[in-house]
Short mmCIF file of C-alpha atoms and ligand atoms in Angstrom, two decimals:
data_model
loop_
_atom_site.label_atom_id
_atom_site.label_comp_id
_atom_site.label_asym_id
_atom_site.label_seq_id
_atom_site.Cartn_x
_atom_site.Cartn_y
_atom_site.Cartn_z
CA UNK M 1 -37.86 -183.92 19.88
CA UNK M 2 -38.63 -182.20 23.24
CA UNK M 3 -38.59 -178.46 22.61
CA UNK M 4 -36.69 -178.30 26.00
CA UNK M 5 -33.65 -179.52 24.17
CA UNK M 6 -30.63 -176.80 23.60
CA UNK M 7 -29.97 -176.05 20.14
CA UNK M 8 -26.66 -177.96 20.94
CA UNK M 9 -28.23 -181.32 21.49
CA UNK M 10 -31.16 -180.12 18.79
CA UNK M 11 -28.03 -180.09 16.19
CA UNK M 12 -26.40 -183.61 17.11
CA UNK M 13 -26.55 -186.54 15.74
CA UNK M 14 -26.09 -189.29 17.78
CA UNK M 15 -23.95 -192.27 17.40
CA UNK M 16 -25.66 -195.69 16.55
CA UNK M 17 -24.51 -198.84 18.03
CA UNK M 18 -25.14 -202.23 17.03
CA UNK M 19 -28.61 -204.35 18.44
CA UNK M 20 -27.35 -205.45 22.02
CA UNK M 21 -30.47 -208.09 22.10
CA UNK M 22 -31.18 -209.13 25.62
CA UNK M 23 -32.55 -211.96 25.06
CA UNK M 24 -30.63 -215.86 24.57
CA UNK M 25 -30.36 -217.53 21.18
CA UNK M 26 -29.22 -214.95 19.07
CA UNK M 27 -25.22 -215.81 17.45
CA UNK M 28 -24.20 -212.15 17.86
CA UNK M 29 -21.55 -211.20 15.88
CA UNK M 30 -22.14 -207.53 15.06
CA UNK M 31 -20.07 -205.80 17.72
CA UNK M 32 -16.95 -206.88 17.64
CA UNK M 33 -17.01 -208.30 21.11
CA UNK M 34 -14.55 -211.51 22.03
CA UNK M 35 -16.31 -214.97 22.11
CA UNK M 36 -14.39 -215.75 24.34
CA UNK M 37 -15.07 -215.06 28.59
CA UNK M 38 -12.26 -212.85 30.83
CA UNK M 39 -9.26 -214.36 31.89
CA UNK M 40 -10.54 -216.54 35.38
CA UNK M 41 -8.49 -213.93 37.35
CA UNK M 42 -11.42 -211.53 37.06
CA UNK M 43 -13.94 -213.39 38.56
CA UNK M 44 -10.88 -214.01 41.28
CA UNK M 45 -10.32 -210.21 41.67
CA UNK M 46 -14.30 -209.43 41.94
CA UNK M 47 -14.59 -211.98 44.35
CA UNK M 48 -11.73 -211.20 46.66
CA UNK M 49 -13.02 -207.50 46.54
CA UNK M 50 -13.73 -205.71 49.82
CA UNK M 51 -17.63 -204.99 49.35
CA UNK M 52 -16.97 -202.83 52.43
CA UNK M 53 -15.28 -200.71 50.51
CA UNK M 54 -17.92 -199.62 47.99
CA UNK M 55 -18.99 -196.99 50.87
CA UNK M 56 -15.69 -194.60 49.57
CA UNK M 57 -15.27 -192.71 46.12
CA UNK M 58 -12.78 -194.91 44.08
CA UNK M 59 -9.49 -194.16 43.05
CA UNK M 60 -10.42 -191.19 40.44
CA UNK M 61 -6.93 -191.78 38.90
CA UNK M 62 -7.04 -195.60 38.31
CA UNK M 63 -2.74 -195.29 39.57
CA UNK M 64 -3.27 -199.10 40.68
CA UNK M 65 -4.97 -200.31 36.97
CA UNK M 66 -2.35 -197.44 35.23
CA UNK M 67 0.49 -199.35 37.00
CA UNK M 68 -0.76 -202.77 35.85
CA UNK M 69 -1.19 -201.61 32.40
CA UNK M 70 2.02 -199.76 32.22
CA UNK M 71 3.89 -203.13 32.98
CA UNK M 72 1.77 -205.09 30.00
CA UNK M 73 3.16 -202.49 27.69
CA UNK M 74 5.41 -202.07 28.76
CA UNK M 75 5.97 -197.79 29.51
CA UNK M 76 6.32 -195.91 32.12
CA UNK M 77 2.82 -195.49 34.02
CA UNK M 78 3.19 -191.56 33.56
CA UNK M 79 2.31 -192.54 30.07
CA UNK M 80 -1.59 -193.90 30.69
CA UNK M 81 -4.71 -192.63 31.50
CA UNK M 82 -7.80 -194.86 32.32
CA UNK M 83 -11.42 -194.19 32.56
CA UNK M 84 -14.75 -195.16 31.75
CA UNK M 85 -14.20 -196.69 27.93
CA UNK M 86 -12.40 -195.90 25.44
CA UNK M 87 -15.10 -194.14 23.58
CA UNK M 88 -14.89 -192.32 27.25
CA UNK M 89 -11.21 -191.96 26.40
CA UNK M 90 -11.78 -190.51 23.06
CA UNK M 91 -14.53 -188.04 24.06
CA UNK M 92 -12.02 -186.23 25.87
CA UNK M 93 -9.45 -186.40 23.65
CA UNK M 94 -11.42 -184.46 21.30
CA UNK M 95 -12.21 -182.45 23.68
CA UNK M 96 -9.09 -181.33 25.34
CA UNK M 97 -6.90 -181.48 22.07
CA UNK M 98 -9.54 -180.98 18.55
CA UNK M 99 -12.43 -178.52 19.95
CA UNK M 100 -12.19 -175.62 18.25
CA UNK M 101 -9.98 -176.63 15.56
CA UNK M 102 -10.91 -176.62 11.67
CA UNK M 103 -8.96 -178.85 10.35
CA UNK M 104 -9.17 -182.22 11.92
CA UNK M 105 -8.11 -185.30 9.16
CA UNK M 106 -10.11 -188.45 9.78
CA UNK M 107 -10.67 -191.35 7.03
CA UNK M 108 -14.27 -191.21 5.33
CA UNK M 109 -14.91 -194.78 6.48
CA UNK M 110 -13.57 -195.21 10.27
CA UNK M 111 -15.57 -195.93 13.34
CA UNK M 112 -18.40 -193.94 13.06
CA UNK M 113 -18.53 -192.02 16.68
CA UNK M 114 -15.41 -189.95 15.40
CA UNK M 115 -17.77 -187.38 13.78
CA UNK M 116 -20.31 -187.27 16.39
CA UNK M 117 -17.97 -185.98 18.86
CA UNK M 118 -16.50 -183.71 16.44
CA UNK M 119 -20.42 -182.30 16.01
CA UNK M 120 -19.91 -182.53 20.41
CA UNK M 121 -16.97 -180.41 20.74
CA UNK M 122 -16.97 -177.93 17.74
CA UNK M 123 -14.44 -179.47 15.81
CA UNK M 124 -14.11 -179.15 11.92
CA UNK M 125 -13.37 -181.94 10.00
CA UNK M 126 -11.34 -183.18 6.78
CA UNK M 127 -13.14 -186.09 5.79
CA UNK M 128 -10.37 -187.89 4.00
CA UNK M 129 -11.30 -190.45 1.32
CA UNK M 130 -9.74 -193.94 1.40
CA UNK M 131 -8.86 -195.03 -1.65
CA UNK M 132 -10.05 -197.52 -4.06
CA UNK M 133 -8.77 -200.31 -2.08
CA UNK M 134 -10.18 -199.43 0.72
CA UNK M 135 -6.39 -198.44 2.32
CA UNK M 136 -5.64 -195.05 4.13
CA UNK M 137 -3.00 -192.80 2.25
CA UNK M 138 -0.59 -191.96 4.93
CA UNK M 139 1.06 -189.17 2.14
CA UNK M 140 -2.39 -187.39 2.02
CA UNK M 141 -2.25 -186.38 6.05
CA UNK M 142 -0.12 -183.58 5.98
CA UNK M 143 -0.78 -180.10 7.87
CA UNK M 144 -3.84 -180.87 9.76
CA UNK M 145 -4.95 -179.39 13.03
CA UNK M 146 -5.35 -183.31 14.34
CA UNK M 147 -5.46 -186.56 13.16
CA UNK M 148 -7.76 -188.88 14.16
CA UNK M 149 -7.65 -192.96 12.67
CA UNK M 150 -8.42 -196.50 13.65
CA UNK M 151 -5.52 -198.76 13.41
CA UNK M 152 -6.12 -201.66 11.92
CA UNK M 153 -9.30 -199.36 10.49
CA UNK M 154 -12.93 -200.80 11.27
CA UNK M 155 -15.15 -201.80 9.82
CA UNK M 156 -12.79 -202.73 7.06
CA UNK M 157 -9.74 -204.41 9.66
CA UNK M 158 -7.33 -203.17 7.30
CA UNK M 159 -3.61 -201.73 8.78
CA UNK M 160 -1.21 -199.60 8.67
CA UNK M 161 2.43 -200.55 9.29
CA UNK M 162 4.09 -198.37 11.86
CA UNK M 163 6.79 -196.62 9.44
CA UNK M 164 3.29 -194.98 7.70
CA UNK M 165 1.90 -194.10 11.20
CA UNK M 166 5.06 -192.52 11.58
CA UNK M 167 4.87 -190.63 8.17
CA UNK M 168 1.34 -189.13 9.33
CA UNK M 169 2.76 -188.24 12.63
CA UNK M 170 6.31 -186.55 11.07
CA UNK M 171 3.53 -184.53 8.80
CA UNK M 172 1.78 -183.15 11.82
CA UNK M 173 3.93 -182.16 14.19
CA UNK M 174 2.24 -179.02 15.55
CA UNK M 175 -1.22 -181.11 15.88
CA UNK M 176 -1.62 -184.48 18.25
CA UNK M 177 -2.00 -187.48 15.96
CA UNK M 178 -4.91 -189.73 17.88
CA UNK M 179 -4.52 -193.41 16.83
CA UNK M 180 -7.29 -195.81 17.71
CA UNK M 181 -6.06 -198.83 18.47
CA UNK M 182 -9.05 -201.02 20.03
CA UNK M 183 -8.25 -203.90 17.26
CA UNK M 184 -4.11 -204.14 17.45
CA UNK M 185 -4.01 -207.12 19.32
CA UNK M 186 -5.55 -208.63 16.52
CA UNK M 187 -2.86 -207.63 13.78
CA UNK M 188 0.43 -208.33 13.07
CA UNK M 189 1.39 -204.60 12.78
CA UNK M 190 3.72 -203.29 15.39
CA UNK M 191 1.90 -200.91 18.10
CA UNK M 192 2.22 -196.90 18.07
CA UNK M 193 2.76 -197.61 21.67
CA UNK M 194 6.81 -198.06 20.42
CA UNK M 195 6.42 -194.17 19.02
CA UNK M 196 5.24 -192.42 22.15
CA UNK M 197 8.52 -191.82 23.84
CA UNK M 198 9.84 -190.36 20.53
CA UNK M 199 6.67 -188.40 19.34
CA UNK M 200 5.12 -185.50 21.87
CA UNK M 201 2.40 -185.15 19.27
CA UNK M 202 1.51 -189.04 19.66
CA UNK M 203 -1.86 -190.25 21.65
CA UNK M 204 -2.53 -193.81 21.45
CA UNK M 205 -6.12 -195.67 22.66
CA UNK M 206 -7.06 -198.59 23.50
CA UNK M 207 -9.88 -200.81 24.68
CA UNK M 208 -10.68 -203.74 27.41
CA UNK M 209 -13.60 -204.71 25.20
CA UNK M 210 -12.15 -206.46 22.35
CA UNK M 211 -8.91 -208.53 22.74
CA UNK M 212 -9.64 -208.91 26.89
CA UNK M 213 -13.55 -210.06 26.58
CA UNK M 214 -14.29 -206.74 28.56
CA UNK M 215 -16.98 -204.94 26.75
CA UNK M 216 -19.31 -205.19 29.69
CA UNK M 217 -16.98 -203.80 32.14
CA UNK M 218 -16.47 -200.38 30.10
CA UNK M 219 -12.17 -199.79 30.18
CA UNK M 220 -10.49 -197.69 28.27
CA UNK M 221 -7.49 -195.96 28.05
CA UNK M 222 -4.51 -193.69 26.21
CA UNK M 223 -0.82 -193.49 26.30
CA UNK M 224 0.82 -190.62 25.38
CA UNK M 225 3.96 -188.24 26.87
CA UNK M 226 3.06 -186.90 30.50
CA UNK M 227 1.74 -183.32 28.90
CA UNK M 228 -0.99 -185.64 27.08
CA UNK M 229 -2.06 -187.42 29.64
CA UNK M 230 -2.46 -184.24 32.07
CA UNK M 231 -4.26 -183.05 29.06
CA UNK M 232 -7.06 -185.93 29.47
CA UNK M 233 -7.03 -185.55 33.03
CA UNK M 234 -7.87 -182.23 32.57
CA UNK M 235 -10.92 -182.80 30.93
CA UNK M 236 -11.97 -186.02 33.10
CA UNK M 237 -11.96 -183.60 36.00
CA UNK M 238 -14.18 -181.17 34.20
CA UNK M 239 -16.69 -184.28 33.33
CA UNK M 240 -16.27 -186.47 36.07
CA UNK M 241 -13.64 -187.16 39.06
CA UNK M 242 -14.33 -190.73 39.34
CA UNK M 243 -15.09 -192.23 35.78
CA UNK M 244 -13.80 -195.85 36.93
CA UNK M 245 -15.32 -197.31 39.76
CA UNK M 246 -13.30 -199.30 42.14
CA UNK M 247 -14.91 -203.11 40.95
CA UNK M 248 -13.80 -202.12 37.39
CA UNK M 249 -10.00 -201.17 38.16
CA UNK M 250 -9.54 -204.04 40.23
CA UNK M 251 -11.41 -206.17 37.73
CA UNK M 252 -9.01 -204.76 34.57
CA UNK M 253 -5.94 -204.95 36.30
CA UNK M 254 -6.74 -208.36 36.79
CA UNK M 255 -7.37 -209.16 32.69
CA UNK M 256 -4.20 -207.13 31.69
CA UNK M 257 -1.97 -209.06 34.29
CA UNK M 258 -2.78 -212.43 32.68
CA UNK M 259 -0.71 -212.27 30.04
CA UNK M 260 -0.83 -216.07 29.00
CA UNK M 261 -4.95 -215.91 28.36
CA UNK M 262 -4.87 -212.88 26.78
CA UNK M 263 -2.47 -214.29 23.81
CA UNK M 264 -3.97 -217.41 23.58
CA UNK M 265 -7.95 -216.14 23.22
CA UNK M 266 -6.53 -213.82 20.45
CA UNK M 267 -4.42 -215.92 18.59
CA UNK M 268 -7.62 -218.41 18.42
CA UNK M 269 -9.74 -215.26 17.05
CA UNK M 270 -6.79 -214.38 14.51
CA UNK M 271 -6.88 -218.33 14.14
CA UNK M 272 -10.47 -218.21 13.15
CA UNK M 273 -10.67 -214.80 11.05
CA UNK M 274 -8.12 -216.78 8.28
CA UNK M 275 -10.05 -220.08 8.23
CA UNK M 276 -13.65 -217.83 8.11
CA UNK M 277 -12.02 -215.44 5.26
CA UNK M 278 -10.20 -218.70 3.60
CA UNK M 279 -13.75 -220.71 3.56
CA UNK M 280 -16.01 -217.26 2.47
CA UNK M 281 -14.11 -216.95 -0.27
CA UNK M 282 -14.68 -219.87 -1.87
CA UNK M 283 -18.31 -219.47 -1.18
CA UNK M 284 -17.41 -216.36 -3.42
CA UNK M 285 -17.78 -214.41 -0.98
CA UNK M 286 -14.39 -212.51 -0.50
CA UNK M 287 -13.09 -210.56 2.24
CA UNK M 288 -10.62 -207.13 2.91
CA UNK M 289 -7.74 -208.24 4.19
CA UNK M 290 -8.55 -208.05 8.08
CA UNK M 291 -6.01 -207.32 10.65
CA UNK M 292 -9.06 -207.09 13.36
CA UNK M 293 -11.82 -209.85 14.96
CA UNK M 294 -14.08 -208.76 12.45
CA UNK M 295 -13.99 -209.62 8.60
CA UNK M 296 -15.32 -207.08 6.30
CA UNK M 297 -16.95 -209.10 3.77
CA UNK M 298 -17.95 -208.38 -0.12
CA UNK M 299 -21.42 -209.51 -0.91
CA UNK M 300 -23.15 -208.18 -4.04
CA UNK M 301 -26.57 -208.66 -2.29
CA UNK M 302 -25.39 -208.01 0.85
CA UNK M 303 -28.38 -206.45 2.12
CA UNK M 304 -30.71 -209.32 1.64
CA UNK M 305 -27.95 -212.32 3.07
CA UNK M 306 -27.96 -209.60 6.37
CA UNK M 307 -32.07 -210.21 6.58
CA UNK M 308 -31.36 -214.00 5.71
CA UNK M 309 -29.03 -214.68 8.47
CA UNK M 310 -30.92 -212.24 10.57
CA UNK M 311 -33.93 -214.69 10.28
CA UNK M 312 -31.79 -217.04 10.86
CA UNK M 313 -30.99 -215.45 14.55
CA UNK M 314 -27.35 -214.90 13.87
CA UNK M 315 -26.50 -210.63 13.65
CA UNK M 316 -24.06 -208.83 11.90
CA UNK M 317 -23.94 -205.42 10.84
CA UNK M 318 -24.63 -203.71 7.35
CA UNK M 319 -24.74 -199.76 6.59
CA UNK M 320 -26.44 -198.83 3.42
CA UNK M 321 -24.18 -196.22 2.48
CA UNK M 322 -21.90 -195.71 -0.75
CA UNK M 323 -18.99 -197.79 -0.61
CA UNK M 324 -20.60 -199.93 2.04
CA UNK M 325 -23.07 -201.35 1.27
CA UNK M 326 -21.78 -204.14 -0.89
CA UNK M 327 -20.22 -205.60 2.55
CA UNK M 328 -21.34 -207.46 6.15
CA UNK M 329 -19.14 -206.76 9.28
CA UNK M 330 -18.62 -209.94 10.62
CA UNK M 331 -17.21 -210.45 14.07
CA UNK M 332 -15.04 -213.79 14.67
CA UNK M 333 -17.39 -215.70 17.30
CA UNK M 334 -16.58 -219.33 18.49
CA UNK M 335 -15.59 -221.74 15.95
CA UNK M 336 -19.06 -223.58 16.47
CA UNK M 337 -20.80 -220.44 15.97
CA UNK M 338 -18.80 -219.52 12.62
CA UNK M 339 -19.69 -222.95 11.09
CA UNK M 340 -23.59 -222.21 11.91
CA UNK M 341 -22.87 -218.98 10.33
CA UNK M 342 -20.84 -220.17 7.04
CA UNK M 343 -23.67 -222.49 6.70
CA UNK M 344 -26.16 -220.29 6.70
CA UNK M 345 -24.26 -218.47 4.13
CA UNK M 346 -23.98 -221.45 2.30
CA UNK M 347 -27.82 -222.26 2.21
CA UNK M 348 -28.44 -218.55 0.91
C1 PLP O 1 -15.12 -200.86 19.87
C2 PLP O 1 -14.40 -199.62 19.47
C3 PLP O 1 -14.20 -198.58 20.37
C4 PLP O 1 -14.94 -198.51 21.67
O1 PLP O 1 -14.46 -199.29 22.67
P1 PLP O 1 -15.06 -199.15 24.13
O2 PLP O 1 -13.85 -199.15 24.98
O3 PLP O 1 -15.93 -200.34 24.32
O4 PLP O 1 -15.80 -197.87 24.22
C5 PLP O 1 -13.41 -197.52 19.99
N1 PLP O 1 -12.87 -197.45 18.76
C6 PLP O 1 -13.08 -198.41 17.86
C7 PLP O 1 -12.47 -198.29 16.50
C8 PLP O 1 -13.86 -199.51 18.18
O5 PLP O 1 -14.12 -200.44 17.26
#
């Protein structure tokens, strides 16, 4: 550690993403990207693109992509706020609405960055244990200074309906209530999107990588009541005016306008996650019951099947912690690339 580092960044500990291998032959399905490529009216968009153009600062409010993404919803597009990610997204959410606080209630097991930025921006936590089934209790989320979940929840792809997002949100009505929802697409739970209008305490996210094969692109963004969203501005404009450069809005609006591709690729992904779980368990190897493009799956040696398949060039992603470590996250790749991988399985 370089003794030029603050004590701030001395203190942190950063987030660690899955192996992003650069080179071919690896079946990758450890981060939860989509097998599938972007909807042809990307490559369209990038293409009809004035290159010119690139000389000027972007649009540092995305209005064209906010418009676009409005109408998918659909909400007014006072409602969203783009920028560079949604882990982009939820940076400044903790920042602008949780820094400072002391009590901020987030799940145990949840997507691991939520901590790190909670280190980031002086936020105390209320690590709140899921329990035995690996389910959030909604009833348990009462009186917090913020609320911050993944719905469906990763790595295990388990939901919530809405009427229990609405219970936590009812229980913290002086606090905003942050739901993550980079995996809805993929579950058959209604959106929080449908609360917003009726909940000023409601922020919802969302993500371009998953569900519209986007991950390389970096989109993110929130919906929430116009006092929200100035909120996020807010802090973008202490970061950064211009976190979405002009390719990328062009390119998203693009994804989000296709409509037709975008329900197709995931209902193929939700298509595959039941034959995968169906055909792991009676490999004995049983799953949670996913909602997501991921399966969170039960292996008593899990550990040593991750270093099989791993020699076997196919990735997924294991944490040796309690309560975790007797599961793989798999994500749902192409239907060829699931049979290499339940046969692989199969063979260990
Ligand atoms: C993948 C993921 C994100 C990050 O999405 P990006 O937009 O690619 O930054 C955020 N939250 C959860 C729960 C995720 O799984």
């Amino acid at each position: 550690m370089s003794n030029y580092l603050s004590e701030k960044a001395r203190g942190l500990i950063p987030y660690v993403a899955g192996i992003q291998p650069q080179e071919p032959g690896w079946i990758k399905l450890n981060t939860n990207e989509n097998p599938y490529p972007p909807s042809p009216r990307v490559l369209e968009a990038i293409s009809r693109a004035d290159i010119g153009r690139l000389r000027l600062y972007p649009d540092g409010d995305s209005n064209t992509l906010c418009q676009q993404i409005a109408t998918h919803l659909p909400i007014p597009a006072e409602y969203v706020f783009a920028a560079n990610s949604s882990d982009e997204v939820l940076a400044f959410a903790f920042g602008g609405f949780f820094s400072g606080k002391a009590n901020v209630m987030t799940p145990d097991i949840s997507y691991g960055f939520y901590p790190v930025w909670a280190e980031m921006y002086d936020a105390g936590t209320n690590i709140m244990p899921l329990r035995a089934d690996y389910t959030i209790d909604p009833h348990a989320y009462k009186g917090a200074d913020g609320v911050i979940l993944a719905n469906p929840n990763a790595p295990t792809g388990i939901a919530l309906s809405l009427d229990k997002i609405e219970t936590i949100i009812r229980q913290n009505q002086d606090s905003v209530v942050i739901i993550d929802e980079a995996y809805i697409d993929f579950a058959a739970v209604e959106s929080a999107v449908n609360l917003v209008e009726t909940y000023e305490n409601l922020l919802v996210i969302r993500t371009f990588s998953k569900s519209h094969s986007l991950a390389g692109l970096r989109v993110g963004y929130a919906v929430g009541q116009p006092h929200l969203i100035d909120g996020l501005q807010r802090m973008k404009n202490a970061f950064n005016s211009y976190p979405l450069d002009m390719l990328a809005q062009m390119a998203a609006a693009a994804a989000i306008s296709d409509r037709a591709y975008w329900d197709e690729t995931r209902s193929r992904i939700i298509q595959t996650r039941e034959q995968t779980s169906y055909r792991l368990c009676e490999l004995g190897y049983p799953s949670l019951p996913s909602q997501a493009n991921f399966l969170f799956v039960r292996a008593e040696r899990a550990k040593a099947l991750y270093d099989f398949l791993l020699e076997h060039k196919i990735l997924v992603r294991y944490w040796s912690k309690s309560r975790l470590d007797q599961f793989l996250r798999v994500t749902m790749g192409t239907d060829e690339e699931m049979e290499a991988f339940l046969s692989c399985v199969k063979q260990f």
